[in-house]
Every structure is written in structure tokens, then in C-alpha cells.
Amino acid sequence: MIESKGWNWKIVKEDKECIWKNPSIESYYLLNRWKNQGKKEFLDLGCGLGRHSILFAKNGFNVYCFDISEEAIKRTKAWAEEEKLELNYNVGDMLNLPYKDESIDAILCRNVISHTDTEGMKKVIKEIKRVLKKDGECYLTLGSKSTWGFKETDWPMIDENTKLKMEEGPEYKTPHFYVDYELVKKLFSEFKIELIKHIEEFYENNNKTYSSYHYHVLIKKN
Ligand SMILES: C[S@@+](CC[C@H](N)C(=O)[O-])C[C@H]1O[C@@H](n2cnc3c(N)ncnc32)[C@H](O)[C@@H]1O
């Protein structure tokens, strides 16, 4: 199994417009959904700078912030303190979560669990299943095999689904695991799959248009 490697957040500057400080669109839907379901214990798995931890804490959830990057946890903690919110923090590897069996109601891991290889992915999914309560839910995103990073780069191949990202930036040399629809269904076959979406996102860089594809998946533990 490839060694885990988190983001280098030290090179990411933040301001109020920074995407990592503003909750994702789907997090507002999940907040509403999980509030209505009476969920309370929320795990922000791979919390980054804490944009979802803060959102869920402000809305009454008990929040567990988890990331392999000490810098990520440090910055999430500083933000929570500014907001006078009390959260729980752990630095660690998603391959071994420090939470008890069946202790978590809801997990959000947006662009996180892809940072491993095929063997690691199976381990993370086992960990998610272990810590979720019955009827607990997890929303996650995974890089798609239709995206340029998988199809068009000569980045080193780790296994049939995984490449090592060689683009300069905070993800330099982190593993990226990619899926297609059939693989998503296979990976989460022990869960009830509530939804699978395949989303294309566009962005501009140096007057050129790029796009990337991700699978968004919502699963429930039976
Ligand atoms: C793209 S960022 C997403 C941050 C956050 N989920 C968000 O949406 O703002 C990916 C995060 O996953 C973390 N990460 C990568 N590999 C990890 C691992 N093995 N265990 C825990 N966290 C990991 C990185 O350090 C980084 O903070």
C-alpha cells in the first residue's frame, strides 16, 4: 500500500474568498438533511481548513475534525476559536480512524479519500463502515476516470486505478485514486447507495478552459 501523504497547506494562503474557507454547495443540502434526520455526531474526514467543521458546529452538531496535516488542524482550531466554537481535533491517517465503533452519525469527506491507492481505498471504506452508526450516512467525492488527470497525464501509475499527482502545488506527489460508475458500485456494495452523481466542473487558467470530473456519492450504513 502506498504511504499516505496529506496536503501541504503551508503553501496555501487564505482570504475570505478562498474556496477552502467557503462551504461547498452540497454541504448546505447535507446540513438540512442530517438535521432533519436528528443526526448529531459529525465527522469532517480530511477537514482541510475547516470550512465544513465550522458550518456544522454553528448549526448544533458535535464536530470531529480529522486530518493527516497538522497545519490543517492548527488552522481549523484557530478559526473555531475565533468563532468561539468547541470542536474535537485529531491528526491522523484515515486508514486508522481514532473513533469507536458505531459512534458517528454523519461523515463528510469531500475530495479526501481519493488520496490513497486501491488497497488503501478498501481500508478507508472499512473504517467508515466501522465508525458509522446503523443508518449513519457518508457523503464523499472521488476523482473520475473521465478526468484529464487520469486520462491525459504521464504521472506515475501506482496501480490500475491510482496515479501520483506530479503537478506543483499543495497536492504535489499525493496519490490520486480514480473510479468509474461500476467501480463506485462495487466499492460501496455493502452500503445502501442513496445517490451517485458524475459532475463536471470548469475552471480557467492562463486564458485556457479546463474541466475535471468527480463522482459524488451518498451512502447509508444498513
Ligand atoms: C482537497 S483537501 C479537502 C479539504 C476539505 N475536505 C474541504 O472540502 O475543504 C484534502 C484533505 O485531505 C487530507 N488528507 C489527505 N490524505 C489523508 C489521509 N491519509 N488521512 C487524513 N487526511 C488526509 C489533506 O491533508 C487535505 O486536508
Short mmCIF file of C-alpha atoms and ligand atoms in Angstrom, two decimals:
data_model
loop_
_atom_site.label_atom_id
_atom_site.label_comp_id
_atom_site.label_asym_id
_atom_site.label_seq_id
_atom_site.Cartn_x
_atom_site.Cartn_y
_atom_site.Cartn_z
CA MET A 1 0.00 0.00 0.00
CA ILE A 2 1.29 3.47 -0.83
CA GLU A 3 2.36 5.68 2.07
CA SER A 4 -0.26 8.29 2.97
CA LYS A 5 0.61 11.90 2.23
CA GLY A 6 -1.57 14.87 3.13
CA TRP A 7 -1.81 18.30 1.60
CA ASN A 8 0.94 20.86 2.09
CA TRP A 9 -1.35 23.56 3.48
CA LYS A 10 1.66 25.73 4.40
CA ILE A 11 1.79 26.99 0.81
CA VAL A 12 -1.95 27.78 0.65
CA LYS A 13 -2.75 31.37 1.55
CA GLU A 14 -6.26 32.11 2.67
CA ASP A 15 -8.58 35.06 2.38
CA LYS A 16 -12.34 35.30 2.68
CA GLU A 17 -12.89 34.37 -0.98
CA CYS A 18 -10.61 31.33 -0.81
CA ILE A 19 -12.65 28.24 -1.77
CA TRP A 20 -11.28 26.35 1.23
CA LYS A 21 -12.93 28.86 3.58
CA ASN A 22 -16.37 28.68 1.95
CA PRO A 23 -18.58 25.59 2.36
CA SER A 24 -19.33 23.53 -0.75
CA ILE A 25 -22.81 23.79 -2.30
CA GLU A 26 -23.82 20.27 -1.29
CA SER A 27 -22.85 20.82 2.35
CA TYR A 28 -25.93 23.05 2.80
CA TYR A 29 -28.16 20.26 1.50
CA LEU A 30 -26.47 17.75 3.81
CA LEU A 31 -26.78 20.10 6.78
CA ASN A 32 -30.52 20.30 6.23
CA ARG A 33 -30.87 16.57 5.53
CA TRP A 34 -28.87 15.46 8.57
CA LYS A 35 -30.56 17.98 10.90
CA ASN A 36 -33.96 16.66 9.81
CA GLN A 37 -32.77 13.10 10.45
CA GLY A 38 -31.75 14.11 14.01
CA LYS A 39 -28.08 13.36 13.41
CA LYS A 40 -25.66 14.86 15.95
CA GLU A 41 -22.13 13.40 15.77
CA PHE A 42 -20.48 14.79 12.62
CA LEU A 43 -17.07 13.74 11.32
CA ASP A 44 -15.29 16.10 8.92
CA LEU A 45 -12.95 13.49 7.48
CA GLY A 46 -9.97 15.30 5.93
CA CYS A 47 -11.23 18.63 7.20
CA GLY A 48 -8.62 20.84 5.47
CA LEU A 49 -9.00 24.42 6.73
CA GLY A 50 -12.31 23.51 8.41
CA ARG A 51 -14.97 25.12 6.21
CA HIS A 52 -17.46 22.28 6.85
CA SER A 53 -16.48 21.77 10.51
CA ILE A 54 -17.36 25.40 11.25
CA LEU A 55 -20.64 25.24 9.30
CA PHE A 56 -21.85 22.11 11.10
CA ALA A 57 -20.68 23.32 14.55
CA LYS A 58 -22.56 26.61 14.09
CA ASN A 59 -25.64 24.51 13.41
CA GLY A 60 -25.53 22.47 16.60
CA PHE A 61 -23.61 19.34 15.58
CA ASN A 62 -20.84 17.79 17.72
CA VAL A 63 -17.97 18.08 15.30
CA TYR A 64 -14.89 15.87 14.97
CA CYS A 65 -12.16 17.43 12.82
CA PHE A 66 -9.71 14.93 11.39
CA ASP A 67 -6.79 15.40 9.01
CA ILE A 68 -3.34 13.97 8.41
CA SER A 69 -1.96 17.51 8.11
CA GLU A 70 -1.03 19.18 11.41
CA GLU A 71 -1.21 22.53 9.64
CA ALA A 72 -4.83 21.83 8.61
CA ILE A 73 -5.86 21.00 12.17
CA LYS A 74 -3.96 24.02 13.55
CA ARG A 75 -5.73 26.39 11.17
CA THR A 76 -9.16 24.79 11.74
CA LYS A 77 -8.64 25.16 15.50
CA ALA A 78 -7.62 28.82 15.19
CA TRP A 79 -10.74 29.56 13.10
CA ALA A 80 -13.03 27.72 15.55
CA GLU A 81 -11.53 29.66 18.46
CA GLU A 82 -12.21 32.95 16.66
CA GLU A 83 -15.81 31.80 16.29
CA LYS A 84 -15.92 30.65 19.94
CA LEU A 85 -16.80 27.09 18.92
CA GLU A 86 -15.65 23.97 20.73
CA LEU A 87 -14.72 21.15 18.38
CA ASN A 88 -12.79 17.86 18.72
CA TYR A 89 -9.48 17.56 16.89
CA ASN A 90 -7.34 14.64 15.75
CA VAL A 91 -4.31 14.47 13.50
CA GLY A 92 -4.08 11.03 11.93
CA ASP A 93 -4.37 8.79 8.90
CA MET A 94 -7.82 7.92 7.51
CA LEU A 95 -6.62 4.31 7.20
CA ASN A 96 -6.95 4.05 11.01
CA LEU A 97 -9.65 6.30 12.42
CA PRO A 98 -9.38 7.03 16.17
CA TYR A 99 -13.14 6.75 16.78
CA LYS A 100 -15.09 3.98 18.47
CA ASP A 101 -17.23 1.51 16.51
CA GLU A 102 -20.70 2.89 15.67
CA SER A 103 -20.05 6.32 17.23
CA ILE A 104 -20.62 8.69 14.29
CA ASP A 105 -23.93 9.74 12.68
CA ALA A 106 -22.69 11.53 9.58
CA ILE A 107 -19.42 11.86 7.68
CA LEU A 108 -18.43 14.35 5.02
CA CYS A 109 -15.24 13.62 3.09
CA ARG A 110 -15.05 15.91 0.14
CA ASN A 111 -12.04 15.27 -2.10
CA VAL A 112 -10.26 13.32 0.63
CA ILE A 113 -10.49 9.54 0.42
CA SER A 114 -9.11 9.53 -3.15
CA HIS A 115 -5.72 10.29 -1.60
CA THR A 116 -4.67 6.66 -1.47
CA ASP A 117 -4.36 3.60 -3.73
CA THR A 118 -6.73 0.68 -4.35
CA GLU A 119 -5.71 -1.23 -1.24
CA GLY A 120 -5.91 1.94 0.88
CA MET A 121 -9.35 2.76 -0.50
CA LYS A 122 -10.72 -0.60 0.66
CA LYS A 123 -9.26 0.07 4.13
CA VAL A 124 -10.78 3.58 4.39
CA ILE A 125 -14.20 2.26 3.36
CA LYS A 126 -13.95 -0.41 6.09
CA GLU A 127 -13.09 2.31 8.61
CA ILE A 128 -16.04 4.45 7.50
CA LYS A 129 -18.33 1.45 7.91
CA ARG A 130 -16.89 0.63 11.33
CA VAL A 131 -17.32 4.10 12.87
CA LEU A 132 -20.78 4.85 11.41
CA LYS A 133 -23.84 4.06 13.49
CA LYS A 134 -26.62 2.00 11.89
CA ASP A 135 -28.43 4.29 9.41
CA GLY A 136 -25.45 6.64 9.57
CA GLU A 137 -24.61 8.38 6.30
CA CYS A 138 -21.46 9.42 4.49
CA TYR A 139 -21.14 11.86 1.58
CA LEU A 140 -17.90 11.53 -0.35
CA THR A 141 -16.35 12.56 -3.63
CA LEU A 142 -13.97 10.58 -5.81
CA GLY A 143 -11.93 11.55 -8.87
CA SER A 144 -13.40 10.16 -12.09
CA LYS A 145 -11.52 8.12 -14.67
CA SER A 146 -13.00 10.52 -17.28
CA THR A 147 -10.94 13.38 -15.91
CA TRP A 148 -7.74 14.66 -17.56
CA GLY A 149 -5.59 13.74 -14.54
CA PHE A 150 -6.27 10.05 -15.16
CA LYS A 151 -6.69 10.00 -18.96
CA GLU A 152 -4.17 12.51 -20.24
CA THR A 153 -1.17 12.71 -17.93
CA ASP A 154 2.03 10.74 -17.79
CA TRP A 155 2.03 10.83 -13.99
CA PRO A 156 3.37 7.57 -12.49
CA MET A 157 0.80 4.79 -12.24
CA ILE A 158 0.69 3.15 -8.79
CA ASP A 159 -1.93 0.54 -9.66
CA GLU A 160 -4.74 0.20 -12.23
CA ASN A 161 -6.79 2.97 -10.54
CA THR A 162 -4.14 5.20 -8.96
CA LYS A 163 -1.68 7.84 -10.13
CA LEU A 164 0.81 10.01 -8.29
CA LYS A 165 -0.04 13.66 -8.96
CA MET A 166 3.03 15.50 -10.27
CA GLU A 167 1.53 18.99 -10.62
CA GLU A 168 3.23 21.65 -8.48
CA GLY A 169 1.08 22.82 -5.58
CA PRO A 170 -0.28 21.56 -2.26
CA GLU A 171 -1.07 18.09 -3.67
CA TYR A 172 2.36 17.51 -5.22
CA LYS A 173 3.21 13.78 -5.12
CA THR A 174 -0.02 12.78 -3.35
CA PRO A 175 -1.71 9.60 -4.59
CA HIS A 176 -4.96 10.02 -6.56
CA PHE A 177 -7.36 7.09 -6.87
CA TYR A 178 -9.85 7.28 -9.77
CA VAL A 179 -13.17 5.49 -10.32
CA ASP A 180 -15.84 4.77 -12.91
CA TYR A 181 -19.50 4.02 -12.24
CA GLU A 182 -19.01 0.25 -11.98
CA LEU A 183 -16.15 0.64 -9.52
CA VAL A 184 -18.21 3.01 -7.32
CA LYS A 185 -20.99 0.42 -7.14
CA LYS A 186 -18.52 -2.34 -6.31
CA LEU A 187 -16.64 -0.37 -3.64
CA PHE A 188 -19.82 0.56 -1.75
CA SER A 189 -21.77 -2.66 -2.30
CA GLU A 190 -22.04 -3.26 1.47
CA PHE A 191 -23.88 0.07 1.92
CA LYS A 192 -27.20 1.35 0.65
CA ILE A 193 -26.23 3.77 -2.11
CA GLU A 194 -28.56 6.78 -1.84
CA LEU A 195 -27.13 8.68 -4.79
CA ILE A 196 -24.33 8.73 -7.33
CA LYS A 197 -23.64 11.84 -9.42
CA HIS A 198 -20.96 12.47 -12.04
CA ILE A 199 -20.15 16.16 -12.04
CA GLU A 200 -18.02 18.19 -14.45
CA GLU A 201 -16.50 21.40 -13.04
CA PHE A 202 -14.94 24.09 -15.23
CA TYR A 203 -12.13 26.46 -14.39
CA GLU A 204 -9.94 28.97 -16.23
CA ASN A 205 -6.17 29.20 -16.03
CA ASN A 206 -3.94 31.42 -18.23
CA ASN A 207 -6.87 32.07 -20.62
CA LYS A 208 -7.44 28.34 -21.11
CA THR A 209 -10.55 26.42 -20.01
CA TYR A 210 -10.08 23.17 -18.11
CA SER A 211 -12.57 20.82 -16.53
CA SER A 212 -12.46 17.95 -14.09
CA TYR A 213 -14.96 15.20 -13.30
CA HIS A 214 -15.82 13.84 -9.87
CA TYR A 215 -18.26 11.25 -8.60
CA HIS A 216 -20.36 12.43 -5.66
CA VAL A 217 -21.71 9.54 -3.60
CA LEU A 218 -24.10 9.39 -0.65
CA ILE A 219 -24.13 6.09 1.23
CA LYS A 220 -26.05 4.79 4.23
CA LYS A 221 -24.92 2.03 6.59
CA ASN A 222 -27.53 -0.74 6.68
C1 LIG B 1 -8.78 18.66 -1.10
S1 LIG B 1 -8.47 18.81 0.63
C2 LIG B 1 -10.18 18.89 1.13
C3 LIG B 1 -10.39 19.52 2.48
C4 LIG B 1 -11.84 19.57 2.97
N1 LIG B 1 -12.48 18.26 2.91
C5 LIG B 1 -12.65 20.58 2.22
O1 LIG B 1 -13.56 20.19 1.46
O2 LIG B 1 -12.41 21.78 2.38
C6 LIG B 1 -7.98 17.15 1.09
C7 LIG B 1 -7.64 16.97 2.56
O3 LIG B 1 -7.47 15.57 2.86
C8 LIG B 1 -6.35 15.42 3.73
N2 LIG B 1 -5.81 14.05 3.62
C9 LIG B 1 -5.14 13.51 2.58
N3 LIG B 1 -4.75 12.25 2.86
C10 LIG B 1 -5.22 11.98 4.11
C11 LIG B 1 -5.13 10.83 4.97
N4 LIG B 1 -4.48 9.73 4.58
N5 LIG B 1 -5.73 10.89 6.17
C12 LIG B 1 -6.37 12.03 6.58
N6 LIG B 1 -6.47 13.15 5.82
C13 LIG B 1 -5.90 13.13 4.59
C14 LIG B 1 -5.40 16.50 3.24
O4 LIG B 1 -4.38 16.80 4.17
C15 LIG B 1 -6.34 17.66 2.97
O5 LIG B 1 -6.52 18.46 4.10
#
